[in-house]
mmCIF file of C-alpha atoms in Angstrom:
data_model
loop_
_atom_site.group_PDB
_atom_site.id
_atom_site.type_symbol
_atom_site.label_atom_id
_atom_site.label_comp_id
_atom_site.label_asym_id
_atom_site.label_seq_id
_atom_site.Cartn_x
_atom_site.Cartn_y
_atom_site.Cartn_z
ATOM 1 C CA MET Q 1 0.023 -0.214 0.013
ATOM 2 C CA SER Q 2 1.278 3.836 -0.308
ATOM 3 C CA GLY Q 3 1.277 5.317 2.632
ATOM 4 C CA LYS Q 4 0.280 8.508 0.860
ATOM 5 C CA THR Q 5 -2.897 8.136 -0.091
ATOM 6 C CA GLY Q 6 -3.787 4.277 0.791
ATOM 7 C CA LYS Q 7 -4.403 3.238 -2.614
ATOM 8 C CA PRO Q 8 -3.076 0.078 -3.539
ATOM 9 C CA ASP Q 9 0.590 0.034 -5.898
ATOM 10 C CA SER Q 10 -0.472 -2.715 -7.817
ATOM 11 C CA PRO Q 11 -2.553 -1.996 -10.031
ATOM 12 C CA GLY Q 12 -6.741 -2.648 -8.928
ATOM 13 C CA PRO Q 13 -9.393 -3.828 -10.948
ATOM 14 C CA PRO Q 14 -10.565 -2.126 -13.565
ATOM 15 C CA SER Q 15 -12.772 1.717 -13.285
ATOM 16 C CA THR Q 16 -15.201 -0.140 -15.774
ATOM 17 C CA PRO Q 17 -16.952 -2.930 -15.981
ATOM 18 C CA PRO Q 18 -15.109 -6.464 -16.910
ATOM 19 C CA GLY Q 19 -15.498 -6.603 -20.520
ATOM 20 C CA LYS Q 20 -15.984 -3.183 -21.213
ATOM 21 C CA LYS Q 21 -14.532 -2.237 -24.677
ATOM 22 C CA LYS Q 22 -11.431 0.400 -23.898
ATOM 23 C CA VAL Q 23 -10.611 2.157 -27.491
ATOM 24 C CA LYS Q 24 -7.611 4.987 -27.850
ATOM 25 C CA ILE Q 25 -8.821 7.520 -29.475
ATOM 26 C CA ARG Q 26 -6.934 10.924 -30.790
ATOM 27 C CA LYS Q 27 -7.948 14.019 -28.114
ATOM 28 C CA GLY Q 28 -5.965 16.688 -30.012
ATOM 29 C CA LYS Q 29 -2.569 16.088 -30.310
ATOM 30 C CA LYS Q 30 -2.796 12.877 -27.685
ATOM 31 C CA TRP Q 31 -3.834 9.880 -27.910
ATOM 32 C CA VAL Q 32 -6.346 9.198 -24.803
ATOM 33 C CA GLU Q 33 -7.400 5.807 -23.961
ATOM 34 C CA VAL Q 34 -11.328 5.548 -23.174
ATOM 35 C CA ASP Q 35 -13.765 3.630 -22.176
ATOM 36 C CA VAL Q 36 -16.413 2.833 -24.359
ATOM 37 C CA ASP Q 37 -20.195 2.923 -23.372
ATOM 38 C CA GLY Q 38 -21.242 2.179 -26.942
ATOM 39 C CA GLU Q 39 -21.380 2.487 -30.129
ATOM 40 C CA VAL Q 40 -23.230 4.316 -33.026
ATOM 41 C CA ARG Q 41 -23.439 5.054 -37.134
ATOM 42 C CA LYS Q 42 -24.325 7.643 -38.497
ATOM 43 C CA GLY Q 43 -23.750 7.819 -42.334
ATOM 44 C CA ARG Q 44 -20.215 6.475 -43.431
ATOM 45 C CA PHE Q 45 -18.568 7.464 -39.860
ATOM 46 C CA LYS Q 46 -18.730 5.189 -36.675
ATOM 47 C CA TYR Q 47 -18.885 6.593 -33.326
ATOM 48 C CA VAL Q 48 -17.663 5.991 -29.276
ATOM 49 C CA LYS Q 49 -19.520 6.768 -26.741
ATOM 50 C CA PHE Q 50 -18.345 7.735 -23.232
ATOM 51 C CA VAL Q 51 -18.151 10.330 -20.484
ATOM 52 C CA ASP Q 52 -15.976 12.426 -21.637
ATOM 53 C CA ASP Q 53 -13.136 14.501 -19.230
ATOM 54 C CA ASP Q 54 -15.982 17.455 -18.678
ATOM 55 C CA GLY Q 55 -19.099 15.571 -17.754
ATOM 56 C CA LEU Q 56 -20.369 15.095 -21.396
ATOM 57 C CA ASP Q 57 -21.635 12.753 -22.831
ATOM 58 C CA THR Q 58 -19.300 12.052 -25.489
ATOM 59 C CA TYR Q 59 -19.802 10.470 -29.093
ATOM 60 C CA TRP Q 60 -16.248 10.139 -30.633
ATOM 61 C CA ILE Q 61 -14.875 9.065 -33.667
ATOM 62 C CA SER Q 62 -14.157 5.896 -34.290
ATOM 63 C CA PRO Q 63 -10.413 5.153 -35.181
ATOM 64 C CA GLU Q 64 -11.647 2.076 -36.078
ATOM 65 C CA MET D 1 -12.329 24.303 -45.580
ATOM 66 C CA PRO D 2 -12.770 28.567 -45.912
ATOM 67 C CA PHE D 3 -15.853 28.323 -47.190
ATOM 68 C CA ASN D 4 -19.503 26.252 -46.449
ATOM 69 C CA ILE D 5 -21.574 26.054 -49.136
ATOM 70 C CA GLY D 6 -25.588 26.162 -48.355
ATOM 71 C CA ILE D 7 -28.587 25.073 -50.142
ATOM 72 C CA ALA D 8 -32.042 27.031 -50.173
ATOM 73 C CA ASP D 9 -34.833 25.524 -51.640
ATOM 74 C CA VAL D 10 -38.315 26.973 -51.358
ATOM 75 C CA MET D 11 -41.336 25.604 -52.807
ATOM 76 C CA HIS D 12 -44.618 26.947 -52.740
ATOM 77 C CA GLY D 13 -47.475 24.947 -54.172
ATOM 78 C CA MET D 14 -45.753 23.043 -56.201
ATOM 79 C CA ARG D 15 -43.608 20.043 -56.466
ATOM 80 C CA PRO D 16 -40.081 21.328 -57.710
ATOM 81 C CA PHE D 17 -39.765 17.823 -60.665
ATOM 82 C CA GLU D 18 -43.058 17.760 -60.903
ATOM 83 C CA THR D 19 -45.852 17.780 -63.906
ATOM 84 C CA ASN D 20 -48.942 18.803 -63.595
ATOM 85 C CA ALA D 21 -48.701 21.763 -60.791
ATOM 86 C CA TYR D 22 -51.573 23.965 -61.541
ATOM 87 C CA CYS D 23 -54.535 25.614 -60.075
ATOM 88 C CA GLN D 24 -57.738 26.374 -60.971
ATOM 89 C CA ASN D 25 -58.712 29.669 -62.482
ATOM 90 C CA ASP D 26 -61.602 29.493 -63.859
ATOM 91 C CA THR D 27 -64.441 31.121 -61.564
ATOM 92 C CA ALA D 28 -66.777 28.562 -63.149
ATOM 93 C CA ALA D 29 -65.197 25.564 -61.923
ATOM 94 C CA SER D 30 -66.384 23.889 -59.478
ATOM 95 C CA ASP D 31 -62.701 23.525 -58.106
ATOM 96 C CA TYR D 32 -61.676 27.638 -58.966
ATOM 97 C CA GLY D 33 -58.727 28.040 -56.007
ATOM 98 C CA LYS D 34 -57.826 23.936 -55.856
ATOM 99 C CA CYS D 35 -54.076 23.753 -56.511
ATOM 100 C CA TYR D 36 -53.090 20.635 -57.454
ATOM 101 C CA ASN D 37 -49.819 18.496 -57.389
ATOM 102 C CA THR D 38 -48.670 21.061 -54.731
ATOM 103 C CA VAL D 39 -45.374 21.440 -51.688
ATOM 104 C CA GLY D 40 -46.125 24.285 -49.355
ATOM 105 C CA LYS D 41 -48.964 26.948 -49.735
ATOM 106 C CA ALA D 42 -49.284 28.609 -53.583
ATOM 107 C CA VAL D 43 -50.460 31.673 -53.750
ATOM 108 C CA PHE D 44 -53.722 33.456 -54.349
ATOM 109 C CA VAL D 45 -54.295 37.197 -54.327
ATOM 110 C CA GLN D 46 -58.024 38.322 -54.381
ATOM 111 C CA THR D 47 -59.178 41.761 -52.880
ATOM 112 C CA ASP D 48 -62.870 40.757 -52.524
ATOM 113 C CA THR D 49 -63.721 37.951 -50.111
ATOM 114 C CA THR D 50 -67.421 39.483 -50.552
ATOM 115 C CA THR D 51 -67.629 37.310 -54.269
ATOM 116 C CA TRP D 52 -68.446 33.362 -55.083
ATOM 117 C CA PRO D 53 -65.439 31.528 -53.985
ATOM 118 C CA ILE D 54 -65.562 33.472 -49.984
ATOM 119 C CA ASP D 55 -68.404 32.597 -47.928
ATOM 120 C CA PRO D 56 -68.614 35.551 -46.412
ATOM 121 C CA THR D 57 -69.683 33.925 -43.276
ATOM 122 C CA THR D 58 -65.857 32.092 -43.048
ATOM 123 C CA GLY D 59 -64.093 34.405 -45.038
ATOM 124 C CA ASP D 60 -61.723 32.029 -46.294
ATOM 125 C CA SER D 61 -63.794 29.006 -48.905
ATOM 126 C CA PHE D 62 -60.998 28.896 -51.817
ATOM 127 C CA PRO D 63 -60.427 24.727 -51.902
ATOM 128 C CA CYS D 64 -56.945 24.964 -51.082
ATOM 129 C CA ALA D 65 -57.749 26.876 -48.563
ATOM 130 C CA LYS D 66 -59.437 24.385 -47.234
ATOM 131 C CA ASP D 67 -56.720 21.852 -47.492
ATOM 132 C CA GLY D 68 -53.942 24.252 -46.710
ATOM 133 C CA THR D 69 -52.502 24.242 -49.683
ATOM 134 C CA CYS D 70 -52.731 27.689 -50.612
ATOM 135 C CA THR D 71 -52.825 31.473 -49.336
ATOM 136 C CA ARG D 72 -54.206 33.949 -49.884
ATOM 137 C CA TYR D 73 -53.813 37.705 -49.270
ATOM 138 C CA THR D 74 -56.584 40.591 -50.029
ATOM 139 C CA THR D 75 -54.280 43.683 -50.708
ATOM 140 C CA THR D 76 -52.296 43.627 -54.482
ATOM 141 C CA ALA D 77 -48.752 44.579 -54.360
ATOM 142 C CA TRP D 78 -46.592 45.357 -56.688
ATOM 143 C CA ASN D 79 -43.539 42.816 -55.143
ATOM 144 C CA ARG D 80 -44.514 40.096 -52.616
ATOM 145 C CA ASN D 81 -41.735 39.952 -49.884
ATOM 146 C CA LEU D 82 -42.141 36.187 -49.034
ATOM 147 C CA GLY D 83 -39.860 35.720 -46.712
ATOM 148 C CA THR D 84 -36.131 35.289 -45.785
ATOM 149 C CA LEU D 85 -33.380 32.947 -47.556
ATOM 150 C CA PHE D 86 -30.985 34.117 -44.663
ATOM 151 C CA SER D 87 -29.445 37.288 -43.334
ATOM 152 C CA PHE D 88 -25.849 37.337 -41.967
ATOM 153 C CA THR D 89 -25.437 40.223 -39.611
ATOM 154 C CA GLY D 90 -21.574 41.169 -40.330
ATOM 155 C CA LYS D 91 -21.545 38.726 -42.097
ATOM 156 C CA GLN D 92 -21.579 37.973 -46.155
ATOM 157 C CA ALA D 93 -22.628 35.211 -48.315
ATOM 158 C CA ILE D 94 -21.686 34.455 -52.396
ATOM 159 C CA VAL D 95 -24.528 33.758 -53.953
ATOM 160 C CA GLN D 96 -23.276 31.710 -57.028
ATOM 161 C CA TYR D 97 -26.741 29.684 -58.387
ATOM 162 C CA ILE D 98 -30.208 30.426 -58.507
ATOM 163 C CA TYR D 99 -32.984 28.541 -60.175
ATOM 164 C CA THR D 100 -36.403 29.822 -60.513
ATOM 165 C CA ARG D 101 -39.674 27.868 -61.178
ATOM 166 C CA SER D 102 -42.910 29.408 -61.169
ATOM 167 C CA HIS D 103 -46.410 28.837 -62.427
ATOM 168 C CA SER D 104 -48.996 31.725 -62.459
ATOM 169 C CA VAL D 105 -52.222 32.761 -64.678
ATOM 170 C CA LEU D 106 -52.582 32.268 -67.885
ATOM 171 C CA SER D 107 -52.985 36.036 -68.661
ATOM 172 C CA MET D 108 -50.084 36.907 -66.305
ATOM 173 C CA SER D 109 -47.484 37.567 -68.920
ATOM 174 C CA ALA D 110 -45.490 38.065 -66.047
ATOM 175 C CA ALA D 111 -46.364 38.477 -63.152
ATOM 176 C CA GLY D 112 -46.048 35.716 -61.005
ATOM 177 C CA ARG D 113 -42.716 35.339 -61.492
ATOM 178 C CA ILE D 114 -40.024 35.048 -59.106
ATOM 179 C CA ILE D 115 -36.757 37.807 -58.097
ATOM 180 C CA LEU D 116 -34.858 38.013 -55.506
ATOM 181 C CA LEU D 117 -33.199 41.017 -53.319
ATOM 182 C CA GLY D 118 -30.502 41.007 -51.958
ATOM 183 C CA CYS D 119 -27.889 43.906 -51.877
ATOM 184 C CA HIS D 120 -28.406 44.155 -55.450
ATOM 185 C CA PRO D 121 -31.713 42.750 -56.650
ATOM 186 C CA ILE D 122 -31.319 39.565 -58.712
ATOM 187 C CA PRO D 123 -33.262 38.710 -61.023
ATOM 188 C CA SER D 124 -35.639 39.554 -63.087
ATOM 189 C CA THR D 125 -36.445 40.064 -66.761
ATOM 190 C CA GLY D 126 -37.437 42.848 -69.158
ATOM 191 C CA ASP D 127 -36.677 45.930 -67.334
ATOM 192 C CA ALA D 128 -34.904 47.248 -63.863
ATOM 193 C CA TYR D 129 -33.119 44.153 -62.515
ATOM 194 C CA SER D 130 -31.953 42.651 -66.278
ATOM 195 C CA PHE D 131 -28.161 43.875 -65.959
ATOM 196 C CA LEU D 132 -27.182 40.727 -64.908
ATOM 197 C CA PHE D 133 -28.421 38.526 -67.987
ATOM 198 C CA PRO D 134 -26.000 39.113 -70.928
ATOM 199 C CA ALA D 135 -29.305 39.383 -73.150
ATOM 200 C CA GLN D 136 -31.091 41.913 -71.826
ATOM 201 C CA VAL D 137 -34.518 41.053 -74.146
ATOM 202 C CA TYR D 138 -35.089 37.057 -74.533
ATOM 203 C CA GLU D 139 -38.307 34.833 -73.913
ATOM 204 C CA GLN D 140 -40.365 34.095 -71.472
ATOM 205 C CA ALA D 141 -43.633 32.572 -70.679
ATOM 206 C CA THR D 142 -43.372 30.791 -73.845
ATOM 207 C CA TRP D 143 -41.990 27.297 -75.011
ATOM 208 C CA PRO D 144 -38.803 26.590 -76.098
ATOM 209 C CA ILE D 145 -37.080 29.289 -73.436
ATOM 210 C CA TYR D 146 -34.227 30.645 -74.665
ATOM 211 C CA ASP D 147 -32.036 30.703 -71.543
ATOM 212 C CA PRO D 148 -28.808 33.461 -71.640
ATOM 213 C CA VAL D 149 -26.806 31.656 -69.447
ATOM 214 C CA TYR D 150 -26.179 28.812 -71.579
ATOM 215 C CA ASN D 151 -27.325 29.944 -74.983
ATOM 216 C CA TRP D 152 -29.904 27.590 -76.017
ATOM 217 C CA LYS D 153 -33.107 26.591 -75.628
ATOM 218 C CA ALA D 154 -34.930 24.527 -73.869
ATOM 219 C CA HIS D 155 -37.109 22.467 -76.028
ATOM 220 C CA LEU D 156 -38.419 20.202 -73.878
ATOM 221 C CA ASN D 157 -41.201 21.281 -72.177
ATOM 222 C CA PRO D 158 -40.838 19.065 -69.696
ATOM 223 C CA TYR D 159 -43.465 20.472 -67.587
ATOM 224 C CA THR D 160 -47.279 19.054 -68.519
ATOM 225 C CA ILE D 161 -49.104 22.561 -67.649
ATOM 226 C CA SER D 162 -52.833 22.474 -67.804
ATOM 227 C CA ILE D 163 -53.525 26.331 -67.278
ATOM 228 C CA GLY D 164 -51.547 28.657 -67.060
ATOM 229 C CA ARG D 165 -47.682 30.259 -67.996
ATOM 230 C CA VAL D 166 -45.102 28.888 -66.928
ATOM 231 C CA PHE D 167 -41.644 31.463 -66.323
ATOM 232 C CA TYR D 168 -38.440 29.665 -66.141
ATOM 233 C CA LEU D 169 -35.490 31.532 -65.550
ATOM 234 C CA ARG D 170 -31.685 30.122 -63.989
ATOM 235 C CA TRP D 171 -28.419 32.367 -63.527
ATOM 236 C CA GLN D 172 -25.108 31.181 -62.434
ATOM 237 C CA GLY D 173 -22.405 34.666 -61.293
ATOM 238 C CA THR D 174 -21.409 35.578 -58.189
ATOM 239 C CA ILE D 175 -22.621 38.563 -55.811
ATOM 240 C CA PHE D 176 -21.695 39.163 -52.430
ATOM 241 C CA THR D 177 -24.772 40.094 -49.924
ATOM 242 C CA PRO D 178 -25.580 39.362 -46.275
ATOM 243 C CA PHE D 179 -28.969 39.611 -47.101
ATOM 244 C CA LEU D 180 -31.092 37.994 -49.331
ATOM 245 C CA ASN D 181 -34.839 37.567 -49.373
ATOM 246 C CA LEU D 182 -37.672 36.442 -51.557
ATOM 247 C CA VAL D 183 -40.030 38.406 -53.620
ATOM 248 C CA ALA D 184 -42.610 37.810 -56.505
ATOM 249 C CA TYR D 185 -43.302 39.998 -58.708
ATOM 250 C CA GLU D 186 -47.762 40.587 -58.903
ATOM 251 C CA ASP D 187 -47.294 43.422 -60.989
ATOM 252 C CA ASN D 188 -50.214 45.480 -58.973
ATOM 253 C CA ARG D 189 -53.092 42.523 -59.896
ATOM 254 C CA ASN D 190 -55.800 40.809 -58.274
ATOM 255 C CA ASN D 191 -57.276 37.778 -58.749
ATOM 256 C CA ILE D 192 -53.944 35.889 -59.755
ATOM 257 C CA TRP D 193 -52.239 33.299 -58.239
ATOM 258 C CA TYR D 194 -48.594 31.641 -58.733
ATOM 259 C CA ALA D 195 -46.658 28.783 -57.077
ATOM 260 C CA SER D 196 -42.831 28.500 -57.608
ATOM 261 C CA TYR D 197 -40.018 26.855 -56.770
ATOM 262 C CA VAL D 198 -36.905 28.616 -56.132
ATOM 263 C CA ARG D 199 -33.234 26.816 -55.730
ATOM 264 C CA VAL D 200 -30.330 29.235 -54.016
ATOM 265 C CA VAL D 201 -26.747 27.981 -53.455
ATOM 266 C CA TYR D 202 -24.212 29.667 -51.643
ATOM 267 C CA ALA D 203 -20.620 30.067 -50.107
ATOM 268 C CA TYR D 204 -19.940 31.689 -46.259
ATOM 269 C CA GLU D 205 -16.572 31.935 -45.129
ATOM 270 C CA SER D 206 -16.269 28.873 -42.191
ATOM 271 C CA SER D 207 -17.886 29.335 -38.738
ATOM 272 C CA PRO D 208 -19.053 28.247 -35.501
ATOM 273 C CA ILE D 209 -22.836 27.869 -36.743
ATOM 274 C CA ALA D 210 -26.098 27.225 -35.585
ATOM 275 C CA VAL D 211 -28.354 24.467 -36.169
ATOM 276 C CA ILE D 212 -31.793 25.327 -35.371
ATOM 277 C CA PRO D 213 -34.644 26.229 -37.911
ATOM 278 C CA LEU D 214 -36.245 29.130 -36.991
ATOM 279 C CA ASP D 215 -38.847 31.820 -38.182
ATOM 280 C CA TYR D 216 -37.077 34.621 -39.514
ATOM 281 C CA ASP D 217 -40.091 36.823 -38.471
ATOM 282 C CA ARG D 218 -41.497 35.284 -34.555
ATOM 283 C CA ASP D 219 -38.418 33.765 -34.133
ATOM 284 C CA TYR D 220 -35.133 35.717 -35.203
ATOM 285 C CA VAL D 221 -35.214 38.786 -36.111
ATOM 286 C CA GLN D 222 -36.914 40.629 -33.383
ATOM 287 C CA TYR D 223 -34.047 39.097 -30.606
ATOM 288 C CA GLN D 224 -30.949 41.282 -31.253
ATOM 289 C CA GLU D 225 -28.454 38.915 -28.409
ATOM 290 C CA LEU D 226 -29.640 36.113 -32.243
ATOM 291 C CA ARG D 227 -28.446 38.466 -34.216
ATOM 292 C CA SER D 228 -25.428 38.981 -32.134
ATOM 293 C CA ALA D 229 -24.340 35.325 -32.461
ATOM 294 C CA PHE D 230 -25.079 33.815 -35.792
ATOM 295 C CA GLY D 231 -26.661 34.223 -39.372
ATOM 296 C CA PHE D 232 -30.362 33.049 -40.023
ATOM 297 C CA SER D 233 -30.691 30.210 -42.716
ATOM 298 C CA ILE D 234 -33.975 29.222 -43.298
ATOM 299 C CA ASN D 235 -32.759 26.012 -43.901
ATOM 300 C CA GLY D 236 -32.078 26.531 -40.484
ATOM 301 C CA VAL D 237 -28.195 24.970 -40.877
ATOM 302 C CA ASP D 238 -25.662 27.647 -42.091
ATOM 303 C CA GLN D 239 -26.345 30.239 -39.968
ATOM 304 C CA PRO D 240 -22.911 30.899 -38.849
ATOM 305 C CA GLY D 241 -22.128 32.912 -36.095
ATOM 306 C CA TRP D 242 -18.120 34.242 -34.491
ATOM 307 C CA ASN D 243 -18.203 31.870 -30.672
ATOM 308 C CA ALA D 244 -19.873 29.028 -30.555
ATOM 309 C CA ASP D 245 -20.168 29.670 -26.887
ATOM 310 C CA ASP D 246 -21.573 32.786 -27.421
ATOM 311 C CA ILE D 247 -24.554 30.784 -29.762
ATOM 312 C CA VAL D 248 -24.581 27.983 -27.172
ATOM 313 C CA ARG D 249 -24.538 30.660 -24.777
ATOM 314 C CA VAL D 250 -27.322 32.516 -26.346
ATOM 315 C CA LEU D 251 -29.426 29.337 -26.906
ATOM 316 C CA LYS D 252 -30.001 28.465 -23.871
ATOM 317 C CA GLU D 253 -31.305 31.387 -22.579
ATOM 318 C CA LEU D 254 -34.161 31.709 -25.468
ATOM 319 C CA PHE D 255 -34.833 28.371 -26.683
ATOM 320 C CA PRO D 256 -34.458 26.432 -23.354
ATOM 321 C CA ASP D 257 -37.181 24.251 -24.166
ATOM 322 C CA ARG D 258 -36.166 23.588 -28.283
ATOM 323 C CA ALA D 259 -33.990 21.279 -29.712
ATOM 324 C CA TRP D 260 -30.424 22.954 -30.991
ATOM 325 C CA ALA D 261 -27.432 21.461 -32.000
ATOM 326 C CA VAL D 262 -23.693 24.543 -31.949
ATOM 327 C CA PHE D 263 -21.107 23.346 -34.495
ATOM 328 C CA ASP D 264 -18.151 24.248 -33.128
ATOM 329 C CA ASP D 265 -15.770 24.907 -36.760
ATOM 330 C CA ARG D 266 -12.159 24.526 -34.599
ATOM 331 C CA GLN D 267 -12.214 21.957 -32.625
ATOM 332 C CA TYR D 268 -15.135 19.806 -34.720
ATOM 333 C CA VAL D 269 -17.389 19.403 -32.040
ATOM 334 C CA LEU D 270 -20.850 19.400 -33.038
ATOM 335 C CA TYR D 271 -22.558 19.950 -29.535
ATOM 336 C CA LEU D 272 -26.254 18.612 -29.064
ATOM 337 C CA TYR D 273 -28.753 20.045 -26.707
ATOM 338 C CA ASN D 274 -32.541 18.163 -26.191
ATOM 339 C CA LEU D 275 -30.549 15.846 -28.112
ATOM 340 C CA THR D 276 -28.384 13.257 -28.910
ATOM 341 C CA PRO D 277 -26.336 11.919 -31.845
ATOM 342 C CA ASP D 278 -29.823 9.087 -32.539
ATOM 343 C CA TYR D 279 -31.958 12.423 -34.087
ATOM 344 C CA VAL D 280 -28.841 13.856 -36.384
ATOM 345 C CA PRO D 281 -29.834 12.944 -39.740
ATOM 346 C CA ASP D 282 -26.395 11.805 -41.392
ATOM 347 C CA TRP D 283 -26.674 14.177 -44.233
ATOM 348 C CA LEU D 284 -25.871 16.721 -41.773
ATOM 349 C CA ILE D 285 -23.305 14.592 -40.861
ATOM 350 C CA GLU D 286 -22.211 14.347 -43.908
ATOM 351 C CA LYS D 287 -21.719 18.089 -44.233
ATOM 352 C CA LEU D 288 -20.216 18.958 -40.795
ATOM 353 C CA SER D 289 -18.458 15.550 -40.365
ATOM 354 C CA PRO D 290 -17.692 16.498 -36.525
ATOM 355 C CA THR D 291 -14.767 15.316 -34.738
ATOM 356 C CA ALA D 292 -16.806 14.775 -31.546
ATOM 357 C CA MET D 293 -20.278 15.290 -30.633
ATOM 358 C CA LYS D 294 -21.146 16.376 -26.710
ATOM 359 C CA VAL D 295 -24.630 16.020 -25.723
ATOM 360 C CA LEU D 296 -25.457 18.490 -23.591
ATOM 361 C CA GLN D 297 -28.472 17.775 -22.403
ATOM 362 C CA PRO D 298 -30.991 14.475 -23.145
ATOM 363 C CA PRO D 299 -33.996 15.284 -24.449
ATOM 364 C CA ALA D 300 -36.100 15.553 -21.857
ATOM 365 C CA ASP D 301 -39.456 15.109 -24.106
ATOM 366 C CA ALA D 302 -38.266 13.136 -27.402
ATOM 367 C CA ALA D 303 -41.392 14.931 -28.751
ATOM 368 C CA VAL D 304 -38.508 18.711 -29.242
ATOM 369 C CA ALA D 305 -36.094 15.966 -30.560
ATOM 370 C CA LYS D 306 -37.919 14.823 -32.766
ATOM 371 C CA ALA D 307 -39.661 18.165 -34.342
ATOM 372 C CA TRP D 308 -36.002 19.303 -35.077
ATOM 373 C CA LEU D 309 -35.721 16.679 -36.784
ATOM 374 C CA ASP D 310 -38.664 16.385 -38.418
ATOM 375 C CA LEU D 311 -38.057 20.688 -39.643
ATOM 376 C CA LEU D 312 -34.266 20.525 -40.661
ATOM 377 C CA ASN D 313 -35.221 17.436 -42.924
ATOM 378 C CA GLU D 314 -38.086 19.229 -44.450
ATOM 379 C CA ARG D 315 -35.801 22.339 -44.750
ATOM 380 C CA ASN D 316 -33.448 20.342 -46.544
ATOM 381 C CA ALA D 317 -35.343 17.903 -48.764
ATOM 382 C CA GLN D 318 -32.637 18.043 -51.099
ATOM 383 C CA ILE D 319 -30.429 16.227 -49.347
ATOM 384 C CA PRO D 320 -30.721 12.475 -49.501
ATOM 385 C CA PRO D 321 -31.022 9.573 -47.361
ATOM 386 C CA GLN D 322 -32.210 11.347 -44.443
ATOM 387 C CA ALA D 323 -32.310 10.141 -41.285
ATOM 388 C CA GLU D 324 -33.630 7.428 -39.631
ATOM 389 C CA LEU D 325 -34.500 7.194 -36.696
ATOM 390 C CA PRO D 326 -33.689 3.649 -34.708
#
């Protein structure tokens, strides 16, 4: 255990339910891994759904 | 992209590419005033509201008025303003293409034709507004019609019009204007009808845009806040502003119970209010190609979101395919 935070040093269980898909999206100039809540297809584009840092339901264009 | 393209399609009492669009103007006919094969509302002008076929008790008994396919005016006019196609406060559009086709009463040699008024009145024929055409005098209202832009005659009449005249016009060029109004030249005549189809293609600089179909007179023009934040367009999409945050703020303030979207053209983010992506039509995604959609507020009432989608599709009927709700 870490003395400062009380959090386990070793990675704990994932914060998302088992089996939840993770994808890397490109935000600005960085690749960010997000937990996908769902997918939606609009026209030629596919978007992955997740809750963004601003707390909003966000649909980001899928890198796949 | 440095420029966006906007398309305004306006139909008054007819379908754009179908035949047999006409209104019965024989006062002896039982269906006098009835308009056939129409979209939107054809225009009738009849000042006398006491004689047949106007019912003095209701004041309105045109068959087309009863089934909602015409608008009746009881005053005559030289030019009648049929609405605003776009109005950009502080911004300009570049009008590039105009197609108009209007059907009117047989006795009207030119009346009922459609003109557009921006900074320059465009286009009309035979009189003051013809300076934009390569030939100032050319045939009109009879077939084959001479097309001065392409310098050829349309030998095939694609329209089977039962009665009346067809006025057809196509123009290509470049005119910078912050607004464009749709106007019909009525020649100050009484007891007339006309139906028309107009398409205008224009460009404007890439900007954050407000996606909300508004009524120009009722919803837009009187609100200084809206006019300061973004321009009006009849298609509800090509409404450029300056700052996406400002557009979101003013729409939240004025239309908290309606559905709307704001596109940030710097981040390529489409913000949705009272909407989810399910309600966003595919053609809008194809047009804007957003990197992300963010739901500012999910729809409390699905009918609000559906109303936004239906009106948007109606005003952009020229863009297939339409979205299908899940």
